[in-house]
Amino acid sequence: MDISETITALNSLARNIWWTWNQDARGIFEELSPRTWLNVYHNPVAILREVSKTELKTRLLEPEYAKRVKVVLDEFQEYIGRNDTWANREASGLEEKSIAYFSAEFGLHETLPIAAGGLGVLAGDHIKSASDLGLNFCGITLFYREGYFQQTINQENWQTEYYNQLNPKNLPMDPVLNEQGEPLICTVDIATDTVSFRSWRINVGRCALYLVDTNLPENPSHYRDLTLHVYGGDSTTRIQQEILLGVGGVKLLRALGRNPDVFHMNEGHAAFLALELIREKMAAGSSFKESLTATRKKCIFTTHTPVSAGHDRFHPELVGYALNRYEKHLGLTHEDLMALGRIVPEEDSEDFCMTVLALNTSRAANGVSELHGVVSREMWQCKYNTPVNEVPIGHITNGIHLLGWMSPPARDFWQQRLKNSDEFYEQINSQEFWSKIDNPEFISDEELWALRYRLRRELIDFARGRLIDAPRTREGDFINYDRLLKADALTIGFARRFATYKRAPLVFDQLDKLVKLSKDIDRPVQFIFAGKAHPADDEGKRFIQKIVHLSKQTEIAGHLVFIENYDIQIGRMLVGGCDVWLNNPRRPLEASGTSGMKIAAHGGLNCSIMDGWWREAFDGKNGFAIGGDEHPDNVEEQDRIDSENLYRVLSEEVIPTFYNRDSDGIPRAWIKKMRHAMATITPQYNTWRMVQEYSQKYYLGE
Ligand SMILES: *Cc1c(COP(=O)(O)O)cnc(C)c1O
């Protein structure tokens, strides 16, 4: 490869977000201009626009750099072209199945803020693993040109929101073109209008993610702005976005000549896709009944929450309005259409529920942890005339894309232990490798403890940097930021959406006792919080206000920080550096939770309510449990008991174990738990295992 070929290859590499899970690839872009790399928020496309061709050519004359570039480019080439994938090797029949995965949000990288939280991050991790494993898989979502909101905290410690316009030119996304080389335009009927849309393609390893975008001059402005914000606006915007995602998504696939065997609805938002599949079949002459049966054979549905507000319900009039013209093409009466989204079809006053539509139009449905499977069967039993254990909703526990979440020092650390084996990608996800960590001969306590220090230090430097950058005009700006956080102190993290059921401030219910615990000179504890409340969620914003206030005004100052504008980057730093990951949802409302899975490969330990994934992952030795399986129905009572249990586990288990050191200063019992957490959590709670399970249980079916 000569230099100009190398430059072309680097440009292709920048336009495939495979680099988000390859630390060496990130490294070669960063090295071109470390300061710009920070300024453009880790964006290779923007870096290559900044660095001129002449500069790049010259840099490639450095043999050391050129060599590393070559290694990465070879690895990328090998990845894209590989035939020896899991799908080919171990899942016979899978390569013939093409799968289209519809999700209203995808969390792929901090430069593409088109996700609101865990649901989107899960979708991003799903497609990354589908690529790794060699599935014939594509994703469908919307291009929100202002994405999810950016958060700042004002002088009243109140969350305020603003939006940044995303510029496709600066992002690894390409317009989808027709045969004439012009943007491919499709249409979808919304209300009484025909709305045009174009689309973008993001390369995710070997898979494509398509983003539907209505921002076209031929559309009236309210339709141009339909894809402005993630979950923006009222329920009218919501239903229109969902028509665009579901119906528009199928239309786009057809325009691309794709004919998927499986349509996977990630949450009910995507369920209108089934209407379009029914319409296609009826247009070809089938009856409604036949069309529904045939559609069901192709669809599978994953439900993600037991929280009622998480299930879209639309008033019959709104459905009539939004599907006005579409309904006529569909050839169904309004009543027949409404019946697809109702528990009691003939109940005229019942709203149209997207989850019910999804359940009615799928051959298989699942919750996202064992406990959530149970809860979902109870929740939807009303729809089926069967005993609760026969309700046809199974479960596949969520996971995370391990390498995408692994911090660079941790990746180097494990890569060295694997002796840079060619099989690194396979090994790092394998049970076999992680089982070895339980063995002190494979890796010493000292090495593991050094890794913890390194990662904690990196987080603390990062957190201080963020706090210093934040505007100083706020309450409490007298704080000396350099005194914030200590690299020796037990560091507890909490970062996720500030949905109220997650109870972010629960640990402060025992404030006096907690302050005393935190400020113990010999055994200090510090907390790092981050998270966004939905713009319409005032209670969530009060939670943020309470925590930010505490971080500045009380005796706990210096031991508690809130980092603004939580996103994937902050998430990555926190899951690397925290010793303990706190998770205290109101059971059983956390369907799975995934953030706690991200910490295990970094040596962090979970301290969690027995809800979601932790209910099945906790084995008594791989972390800490807050309370047990029982919970009272009364919410105040539940909060009180849980906060007491939380305080007890912190003061009696977590802190003593962390600070119980031997003469070399090493917490042996703590490290034993770290080892056991790595061995039991890392190979199991990742999206390789998850996508394999989806493949075997659902994608290969029918
Ligand atoms: C992992 C992740 C989540 C999910 O966190 P939960 O604990 O499951 O709520 C949310 N947001 C971001 C940015 C994440 O990386």
XYZ file of C-alpha atoms and ligand atoms in Angstrom:
717
model
C 0.000 0.000 0.000
C 1.533 3.346 -0.985
C 0.887 6.548 0.885
C -2.086 7.706 -1.121
C -3.723 4.292 -0.783
C -3.068 4.453 2.932
C -4.785 7.830 3.089
C -7.805 6.475 1.239
C -7.902 3.514 3.600
C -7.682 5.816 6.634
C -10.651 7.748 5.321
C -12.670 4.565 4.969
C -11.637 3.551 8.444
C -12.867 6.878 9.830
C -16.202 6.228 8.163
C -16.730 2.890 9.828
C -17.348 3.121 13.539
C -15.501 -0.123 14.064
C -12.922 2.295 15.479
C -15.206 2.829 18.488
C -14.290 -0.642 19.681
C -10.692 -0.756 18.585
C -8.448 1.270 20.879
C -5.500 1.120 18.445
C -7.626 2.647 15.698
C -8.730 5.423 18.042
C -5.069 5.865 18.950
C -3.826 6.491 15.421
C -6.416 9.220 14.873
C -5.811 10.793 18.251
C -2.090 10.912 17.635
C -2.530 13.097 14.570
C -3.543 15.955 16.844
C -4.225 15.097 20.470
C -5.621 18.547 21.275
C -7.953 18.571 18.267
C -9.008 15.045 19.167
C -10.339 16.425 22.448
C -11.873 19.489 20.806
C -13.766 17.455 18.219
C -14.841 15.006 20.921
C -13.006 11.976 19.568
C -14.175 12.195 16.003
C -11.910 10.684 13.298
C -13.894 12.230 10.431
C -13.383 15.674 11.914
C -9.703 14.956 12.575
C -9.146 14.021 8.944
C -10.827 17.245 7.867
C -8.538 19.191 10.166
C -5.276 17.546 9.112
C -4.318 18.445 5.541
C -3.331 15.836 3.019
C 0.196 17.211 3.035
C 0.435 16.938 6.783
C -0.989 13.431 6.775
C 1.358 12.320 4.001
C 4.298 13.663 5.909
C 3.240 12.031 9.143
C 3.000 8.740 7.330
C 6.693 9.065 6.515
C 7.458 8.385 10.171
C 8.160 4.634 10.105
C 6.869 4.040 13.642
C 3.550 5.738 12.975
C 3.202 4.232 9.505
C 3.744 0.803 10.970
C 1.012 1.223 13.544
C -1.348 2.566 10.910
C -0.627 -0.456 8.775
C -1.340 -2.849 11.625
C -4.712 -1.213 12.262
C -5.648 -1.078 8.574
C -4.724 -4.728 8.127
C -6.758 -5.662 11.133
C -9.730 -3.695 9.836
C -9.435 -5.299 6.404
C -9.245 -8.707 7.973
C -12.292 -7.959 10.153
C -14.427 -6.784 7.252
C -13.492 -9.691 5.014
C -13.496 -12.492 7.557
C -15.477 -15.597 6.643
C -14.659 -17.539 9.724
C -17.288 -15.972 11.970
C -19.348 -17.413 14.763
C -22.451 -17.337 12.548
C -20.691 -19.334 9.848
C -19.006 -21.730 12.197
C -21.535 -22.444 14.847
C -25.000 -21.376 13.809
C -25.795 -23.238 10.667
C -28.547 -21.576 8.692
C -27.998 -18.197 10.276
C -26.054 -16.726 7.373
C -29.133 -17.154 5.184
C -31.293 -15.197 7.601
C -31.270 -11.483 7.149
C -32.339 -9.497 10.154
C -33.578 -5.912 10.333
C -33.492 -4.404 13.801
C -35.679 -1.345 14.389
C -34.999 0.961 17.326
C -36.014 4.557 18.012
C -32.551 5.210 19.456
C -29.020 3.927 18.910
C -26.156 4.750 21.252
C -22.941 4.229 19.306
C -20.526 6.963 20.287
C -20.488 10.346 22.015
C -20.283 12.218 18.698
C -23.646 10.765 17.654
C -26.007 11.661 20.518
C -29.070 9.946 19.061
C -29.911 7.936 22.176
C -31.601 8.933 25.420
C -30.268 6.148 27.598
C -29.805 2.455 28.145
C -32.284 1.327 25.478
C -30.282 3.079 22.772
C -26.926 1.986 24.151
C -28.200 -1.578 24.109
C -29.236 -1.216 20.453
C -25.775 0.118 19.621
C -24.100 -2.742 21.440
C -26.432 -5.225 19.734
C -25.471 -4.140 16.223
C -21.754 -4.035 17.106
C -21.909 -7.625 18.303
C -24.046 -8.699 15.344
C -21.188 -7.446 13.193
C -18.526 -9.217 15.258
C -20.424 -12.488 15.113
C -21.033 -12.313 11.372
C -24.821 -11.953 11.275
C -26.570 -10.656 8.191
C -27.982 -7.755 10.118
C -28.943 -4.111 9.638
C -30.347 -1.463 11.948
C -33.056 1.137 11.304
C -33.515 4.331 13.285
C -34.170 8.056 12.801
C -31.608 10.765 12.198
C -32.313 13.289 14.929
C -30.401 16.262 13.653
C -30.268 17.879 17.087
C -30.130 14.562 18.891
C -30.823 14.213 22.577
C -30.424 17.343 24.683
C -27.222 18.632 26.245
C -27.421 19.330 29.946
C -26.167 22.232 32.010
C -26.965 23.001 35.615
C -27.958 26.599 36.359
C -27.450 28.715 39.470
C -30.453 27.152 41.157
C -28.867 23.753 40.540
C -31.663 23.136 38.082
C -31.125 21.192 34.880
C -31.444 23.236 31.695
C -31.409 21.842 28.205
C -29.929 22.983 24.946
C -29.352 21.329 21.607
C -26.445 21.188 19.192
C -27.021 20.761 15.531
C -25.308 17.643 14.189
C -23.469 18.130 10.948
C -23.536 14.980 8.782
C -20.454 16.213 6.934
C -18.465 15.886 10.106
C -19.872 12.517 11.067
C -19.239 8.992 9.843
C -22.507 8.901 7.923
C -23.092 8.816 4.182
C -26.235 9.727 2.269
C -28.034 6.733 0.811
C -28.107 7.259 -2.950
C -30.203 5.937 -5.791
C -28.859 4.487 -9.039
C -28.402 7.956 -10.468
C -26.159 8.846 -7.564
C -28.711 11.217 -6.063
C -30.175 10.988 -2.571
C -32.719 8.193 -2.417
C -36.079 9.703 -1.514
C -38.960 7.643 -0.133
C -42.346 8.700 1.161
C -44.637 7.774 3.987
C -48.230 8.786 4.677
C -48.728 10.693 7.890
C -52.106 12.212 8.777
C -53.472 13.546 5.461
C -50.019 14.206 4.011
C -47.372 12.386 2.069
C -44.073 13.067 3.769
C -40.770 12.593 1.957
C -37.646 11.352 3.629
C -34.081 10.588 2.753
C -31.708 8.403 4.695
C -28.157 8.053 5.882
C -25.969 5.057 6.358
C -23.552 4.474 9.201
C -21.155 1.572 8.797
C -20.983 -0.416 12.002
C -18.251 -2.933 11.251
C -19.816 -5.252 8.702
C -23.366 -4.032 9.296
C -25.274 -0.994 8.081
C -27.345 1.273 10.260
C -29.883 3.357 8.305
C -31.147 6.652 9.648
C -34.383 8.080 8.309
C -34.476 11.873 7.957
C -37.412 14.115 6.982
C -35.360 17.307 6.799
C -36.046 17.955 3.115
C -37.022 21.240 1.455
C -40.105 19.689 -0.118
C -41.625 18.983 3.300
C -43.505 21.617 5.288
C -41.460 22.754 8.277
C -43.379 20.766 10.885
C -42.461 17.589 9.025
C -38.894 18.732 8.462
C -38.614 19.020 12.214
C -40.233 15.671 12.926
C -36.795 14.135 13.301
C -35.298 17.062 15.180
C -35.088 15.589 18.689
C -35.013 12.144 20.292
C -38.485 11.657 21.822
C -39.133 15.346 21.272
C -42.494 17.006 21.547
C -45.923 15.732 22.499
C -47.746 12.522 21.689
C -48.599 13.793 18.196
C -44.899 14.125 17.417
C -44.324 10.796 19.063
C -46.844 8.857 16.994
C -45.630 10.560 13.822
C -42.012 9.674 14.599
C -43.104 6.097 15.187
C -44.953 5.933 11.859
C -41.820 7.220 10.201
C -39.642 4.658 11.967
C -41.902 1.645 11.449
C -43.644 2.273 8.127
C -40.887 4.466 6.694
C -38.232 1.977 7.788
C -39.881 -0.894 5.897
C -40.326 1.312 2.839
C -36.666 2.229 2.925
C -35.616 -1.407 3.134
C -37.748 -2.201 0.098
C -36.266 0.726 -1.816
C -32.851 -0.713 -1.015
C -33.978 -4.062 -2.369
C -33.804 -5.700 1.029
C -36.179 -8.422 2.042
C -35.386 -9.323 5.659
C -36.414 -12.675 7.078
C -36.665 -11.284 10.578
C -37.933 -7.903 11.740
C -36.835 -7.279 15.293
C -38.767 -4.563 17.142
C -36.607 -3.120 19.867
C -39.373 -1.807 22.130
C -42.914 -0.940 21.017
C -41.804 2.301 19.311
C -41.030 0.275 16.202
C -44.261 -1.731 16.047
C -45.853 0.166 13.153
C -43.483 -1.771 10.936
C -45.947 -4.640 11.262
C -48.742 -2.535 9.761
C -46.631 -1.915 6.696
C -45.861 -5.630 6.363
C -49.598 -6.336 6.592
C -50.349 -3.622 4.043
C -47.840 -5.077 1.587
C -49.420 -8.486 1.813
C -52.964 -7.208 1.521
C -51.971 -5.132 -1.496
C -50.710 -8.352 -3.058
C -54.121 -9.931 -2.597
C -54.033 -11.692 0.776
C -56.811 -11.336 3.315
C -56.186 -9.442 6.519
C -56.047 -12.681 8.466
C -53.530 -14.305 6.149
C -51.471 -11.146 6.117
C -51.410 -10.944 9.879
C -50.349 -14.579 10.153
C -47.604 -14.117 7.591
C -46.416 -10.931 9.285
C -46.275 -12.624 12.661
C -43.946 -15.240 11.234
C -41.395 -12.544 10.461
C -41.495 -10.396 13.576
C -40.016 -10.650 17.008
C -40.417 -8.148 19.808
C -38.344 -7.173 22.823
C -40.085 -5.293 25.615
C -37.860 -3.208 27.866
C -39.678 -1.872 30.863
C -42.319 -2.617 33.460
C -42.807 1.140 33.955
C -46.225 1.999 32.598
C -45.150 5.336 31.063
C -42.619 3.404 29.016
C -45.421 1.855 26.957
C -46.749 4.278 24.365
C -50.509 4.612 24.416
C -52.312 6.803 21.906
C -55.851 8.116 22.071
C -58.125 6.576 19.399
C -58.679 9.991 17.853
C -54.957 10.605 17.599
C -54.476 7.246 15.901
C -57.320 8.094 13.498
C -55.702 11.436 12.777
C -52.099 10.266 12.391
C -52.980 7.214 10.301
C -55.789 8.942 8.402
C -54.550 8.372 4.865
C -52.494 5.296 5.694
C -55.535 3.506 7.108
C -57.212 3.705 3.710
C -54.252 2.100 1.942
C -54.199 -0.552 4.567
C -57.770 -1.478 3.743
C -58.751 -1.945 7.371
C -61.598 -0.306 9.184
C -60.635 1.999 12.014
C -62.068 -0.571 14.443
C -59.965 -3.407 13.039
C -56.895 -1.264 13.221
C -57.603 -0.170 16.784
C -58.226 -3.769 17.788
C -54.587 -4.579 17.005
C -53.482 -2.241 19.763
C -56.068 -3.041 22.412
C -56.239 -5.550 25.189
C -60.011 -5.645 24.800
C -60.469 -5.136 21.060
C -64.071 -3.992 21.195
C -63.482 -1.531 24.064
C -63.936 1.778 22.223
C -62.492 3.919 24.958
C -59.280 1.938 25.251
C -56.176 3.683 23.947
C -54.006 2.152 21.263
C -50.941 0.602 22.882
C -47.793 0.041 20.855
C -46.736 -2.855 23.095
C -50.033 -4.616 22.431
C -49.581 -4.029 18.700
C -46.099 -5.518 18.938
C -47.314 -8.535 20.915
C -50.133 -9.102 18.430
C -47.872 -8.994 15.417
C -44.845 -11.020 16.606
C -44.157 -14.714 16.725
C -41.967 -14.309 19.787
C -41.587 -11.750 22.526
C -39.112 -11.378 25.334
C -38.200 -9.375 28.384
C -34.601 -8.447 29.132
C -33.779 -10.374 32.315
C -35.136 -13.439 34.029
C -37.040 -11.364 36.579
C -38.312 -8.997 33.901
C -39.626 -12.024 32.022
C -41.681 -12.941 35.093
C -42.862 -9.363 35.585
C -43.784 -9.003 31.896
C -45.800 -12.205 31.920
C -47.753 -10.874 34.885
C -48.127 -7.483 33.291
C -49.548 -8.789 30.004
C -51.495 -11.776 31.284
C -54.610 -9.619 30.867
C -54.129 -10.004 27.132
C -53.991 -13.772 27.114
C -56.460 -16.319 28.396
C -53.780 -18.412 30.022
C -52.172 -19.003 33.392
C -49.413 -16.520 33.981
C -46.576 -18.967 33.387
C -47.971 -19.729 29.936
C -48.044 -16.132 28.748
C -45.852 -16.251 25.629
C -43.154 -13.836 26.735
C -39.711 -15.272 27.396
C -36.518 -13.535 28.379
C -33.020 -12.887 27.113
C -30.884 -10.998 29.567
C -29.215 -7.880 28.207
C -25.486 -7.443 27.789
C -22.862 -4.907 26.797
C -20.378 -4.813 23.932
C -17.305 -5.591 25.953
C -14.548 -4.046 23.830
C -16.592 -0.943 23.101
C -16.814 -0.278 26.820
C -13.306 -1.250 27.783
C -11.041 1.658 28.684
C -7.703 1.721 26.865
C -5.559 0.835 29.922
C -7.827 -2.111 30.682
C -7.713 -3.246 27.068
C -3.886 -3.107 27.114
C -3.831 -4.936 30.390
C -5.951 -7.830 29.126
C -4.245 -7.895 25.768
C -0.891 -8.411 27.468
C -2.355 -11.244 29.540
C -3.562 -12.820 26.326
C -0.046 -12.444 24.918
C -1.453 -10.445 21.996
C -2.946 -13.627 20.703
C -4.495 -13.508 17.228
C -7.570 -14.830 18.873
C -7.860 -11.767 21.075
C -11.421 -10.930 19.996
C -12.660 -14.428 20.603
C -10.711 -14.910 23.798
C -11.676 -11.659 25.438
C -15.337 -12.656 25.219
C -14.812 -16.232 26.328
C -15.699 -17.994 29.528
C -12.418 -19.864 29.301
C -10.318 -16.727 29.535
C -12.243 -15.048 32.345
C -12.372 -18.224 34.410
C -8.604 -18.015 34.660
C -8.834 -14.715 36.535
C -10.092 -16.568 39.566
C -6.640 -18.153 39.699
C -3.941 -16.060 41.473
C -1.215 -17.788 39.485
C -2.495 -16.435 36.214
C -2.531 -12.899 37.496
C -1.433 -11.525 40.850
C -3.355 -9.424 43.352
C -0.694 -6.761 42.979
C -1.208 -6.479 39.248
C -4.967 -6.224 39.630
C -4.654 -3.622 42.341
C -2.277 -1.584 40.188
C -4.853 -1.660 37.403
C -7.483 -0.352 39.807
C -5.247 2.524 40.855
C -4.491 3.410 37.297
C -8.145 3.471 36.277
C -9.277 5.347 39.381
C -6.590 7.969 38.849
C -7.683 8.423 35.256
C -11.289 8.956 36.343
C -10.377 11.419 39.043
C -8.252 13.486 36.683
C -11.072 13.420 34.177
C -13.710 14.399 36.743
C -11.656 17.286 38.074
C -11.061 18.494 34.531
C -14.783 18.481 33.841
C -15.579 20.309 37.048
C -12.976 22.958 36.368
C -14.352 23.472 32.869
C -17.893 23.913 34.140
C -18.937 27.567 34.537
C -17.773 28.965 37.870
C -20.720 31.269 38.412
C -22.578 28.713 40.433
C -23.489 28.173 43.996
C -20.473 26.885 45.865
C -17.761 27.980 43.486
C -15.515 28.592 46.453
C -14.640 24.927 46.340
C -11.028 24.251 45.666
C -11.363 21.840 42.807
C -7.956 20.310 43.280
C -9.056 19.026 46.655
C -11.993 17.231 45.155
C -11.670 13.485 45.093
C -8.694 11.420 46.123
C -7.075 8.634 44.190
C -6.791 6.503 47.348
C -10.420 6.779 48.392
C -13.159 4.249 47.810
C -14.962 5.665 44.775
C -18.641 4.932 44.277
C -20.341 5.755 40.988
C -23.917 6.293 39.930
C -24.639 7.330 36.346
C -27.730 6.699 34.312
C -30.941 8.455 33.296
C -32.522 10.195 36.284
C -35.835 8.390 35.895
C -37.428 8.612 39.317
C -37.774 4.873 39.861
C -33.970 4.656 39.775
C -33.940 6.759 42.981
C -30.613 8.521 42.431
C -30.597 10.322 45.829
C -31.549 7.253 47.888
C -28.137 6.981 49.511
C -28.562 10.494 50.965
C -31.689 9.534 52.877
C -29.304 8.630 55.700
C -27.441 11.894 55.280
C -25.914 12.435 58.718
C -24.634 8.903 58.938
C -23.390 9.003 55.378
C -21.472 12.243 55.883
C -19.761 10.696 58.858
C -18.879 7.585 56.887
C -17.542 9.531 53.919
C -15.326 11.806 55.942
C -13.655 9.128 57.992
C -9.982 10.093 57.720
C -8.707 6.532 57.454
C -11.506 5.165 55.339
C -12.832 7.977 53.121
C -15.626 7.396 50.641
C -16.399 9.543 47.617
C -19.330 9.589 45.221
C -19.447 10.553 41.560
C -22.888 11.098 40.037
C -23.984 11.885 36.502
C -27.250 11.677 34.613
C -29.936 13.520 32.734
C -33.595 13.868 33.659
C -36.109 13.877 30.817
C -36.868 17.546 29.984
C -40.474 17.119 31.157
C -39.591 15.261 34.364
C -39.524 17.803 37.178
C -39.148 15.194 39.866
C -36.048 13.827 38.156
C -34.729 17.382 37.977
C -35.346 17.797 41.687
C -33.204 14.719 42.270
C -30.391 16.347 40.314
C -30.891 19.591 42.222
C -30.687 17.804 45.522
C -27.452 16.033 44.638
C -25.782 19.079 43.104
C -26.784 21.110 46.134
C -25.379 18.537 48.533
C -22.168 18.411 46.539
C -21.587 22.100 47.185
C -23.214 23.126 50.397
C -22.966 20.464 52.973
C -20.305 18.860 54.987
C -19.948 16.223 52.332
C -18.426 18.716 49.864
C -15.304 17.305 48.289
C -16.602 13.767 48.685
C -19.458 14.135 46.253
C -19.451 15.471 42.724
C -22.017 15.687 39.981
C -20.601 15.700 36.441
C -22.802 17.552 33.991
C -24.030 16.362 30.621
C -23.865 12.603 31.043
C -23.130 10.811 27.798
C -21.306 7.772 26.477
C -17.906 9.346 27.078
C -18.650 10.136 30.734
C -20.140 6.681 31.056
C -16.960 5.106 29.731
C -14.779 7.026 32.175
C -16.981 6.195 35.152
C -17.357 2.495 34.516
C -13.595 2.250 34.216
C -12.650 4.158 37.332
C -15.266 3.449 39.990
C -14.604 0.798 42.609
C -18.275 0.332 43.289
C -21.249 0.833 41.022
C -24.384 1.768 42.874
C -27.769 0.669 41.521
C -30.822 1.239 43.676
C -33.990 1.121 41.579
C -37.388 0.508 43.091
C -37.763 -3.214 42.566
C -39.005 -4.649 40.187
C -38.969 -1.649 37.869
C -35.442 -2.022 36.472
C -36.030 -4.412 33.601
C -32.348 -5.202 33.288
C -29.949 -2.307 33.721
C -26.672 -2.582 31.869
C -24.309 0.010 33.298
C -23.196 -2.324 36.083
C -22.115 -4.903 33.514
C -19.597 -2.433 32.094
C -17.519 -2.253 35.272
C -16.618 -5.892 35.775
C -13.753 -6.070 33.259
C -12.271 -2.996 34.969
C -12.324 -4.581 38.395
C -15.331 -2.662 39.713
C -17.898 -4.283 41.995
C -21.651 -3.892 41.892
C -23.680 -2.876 44.913
C -27.254 -3.261 43.840
C -30.855 -3.911 44.689
C -31.821 -7.445 43.657
C -33.521 -6.266 40.505
C -33.055 -6.727 36.766
C -29.836 -8.446 35.700
C -28.345 -8.354 39.212
C -31.116 -10.618 40.491
C -29.607 -13.422 38.410
C -25.945 -12.363 38.305
C -25.290 -11.989 42.035
C -23.950 -15.221 43.499
C -23.050 -14.055 46.998
C -19.374 -13.498 46.213
C -19.155 -11.320 43.093
C -20.368 -8.039 44.561
C -22.889 -6.741 47.081
C -26.651 -7.052 47.385
C -28.882 -4.395 48.898
C -31.723 -6.307 50.533
C -33.236 -9.453 49.098
C -36.095 -10.657 46.977
C -38.951 -9.357 49.047
C -40.268 -5.837 48.788
C -43.287 -4.195 50.389
C -46.040 -2.812 48.155
C -46.030 0.506 49.927
C -43.566 2.744 48.153
C -42.533 4.904 51.113
C -41.978 1.797 53.147
C -39.925 0.272 50.353
C -37.747 3.382 50.056
C -37.168 3.464 53.796
C -36.189 -0.194 54.025
C -33.965 0.024 50.970
C -32.131 3.104 52.207
C -31.458 1.394 55.524
C -30.237 -1.731 53.787
C -28.075 0.359 51.515
C -26.484 2.154 54.427
C -25.936 -1.134 56.200
C -24.230 -2.836 53.266
C -21.981 0.177 52.715
C -20.946 0.485 56.329
C -20.729 -3.197 57.227
C -19.549 -4.830 54.009
C -18.318 -2.512 51.280
C -16.166 -0.102 53.274
C -14.582 -2.639 55.653
C -13.707 -5.004 52.806
C -12.171 -2.221 50.724
C -10.064 -0.909 53.596
C -9.027 -4.180 55.122
C -5.395 -4.203 53.923
C -2.527 -6.572 54.599
C 0.997 -5.458 55.419
C 1.634 -4.717 51.742
C -1.397 -2.453 51.641
C -3.378 -4.839 49.468
C -7.095 -5.569 50.156
C -6.962 -9.315 49.539
C -10.617 -10.068 50.230
C -11.708 -7.215 47.970
C -9.539 -8.453 45.137
C -10.929 -11.922 45.565
C -14.351 -10.447 44.893
C -13.004 -8.559 41.893
C -11.637 -11.767 40.441
C -14.850 -13.577 41.013
C -16.880 -10.744 39.467
C -14.665 -10.793 36.386
C -14.988 -14.541 36.036
C -18.751 -14.668 36.469
C -19.983 -11.408 34.941
C -17.727 -10.469 32.031
C -18.218 -13.496 29.750
C -21.901 -13.802 30.563
C -23.343 -10.286 30.613
C -22.137 -9.140 27.246
C -23.804 -8.738 23.883
C -21.873 -11.574 22.253
C -23.699 -14.000 24.511
C -26.908 -11.981 24.093
C -26.863 -11.880 20.288
C -25.986 -15.578 20.194
C -29.020 -16.223 22.340
C -31.279 -14.088 20.115
C -29.925 -15.981 17.128
C -30.505 -19.414 18.540
C -33.817 -18.763 20.233
C -35.451 -16.384 17.787
C -33.626 -15.408 14.605
C -33.150 -19.007 13.522
C -36.784 -19.891 14.202
C -39.530 -20.193 11.565
C -24.959 1.841 29.963
C -25.594 3.171 29.812
C -26.891 3.393 30.269
C -27.699 2.315 30.959
O -27.593 2.448 32.337
P -28.591 1.685 33.330
O -27.872 1.496 34.570
O -28.962 0.431 32.646
O -29.759 2.579 33.475
C -27.444 4.646 30.111
N -26.767 5.639 29.517
C -25.515 5.479 29.060
C -24.805 6.615 28.418
C -24.897 4.237 29.194
O -23.669 4.077 28.721
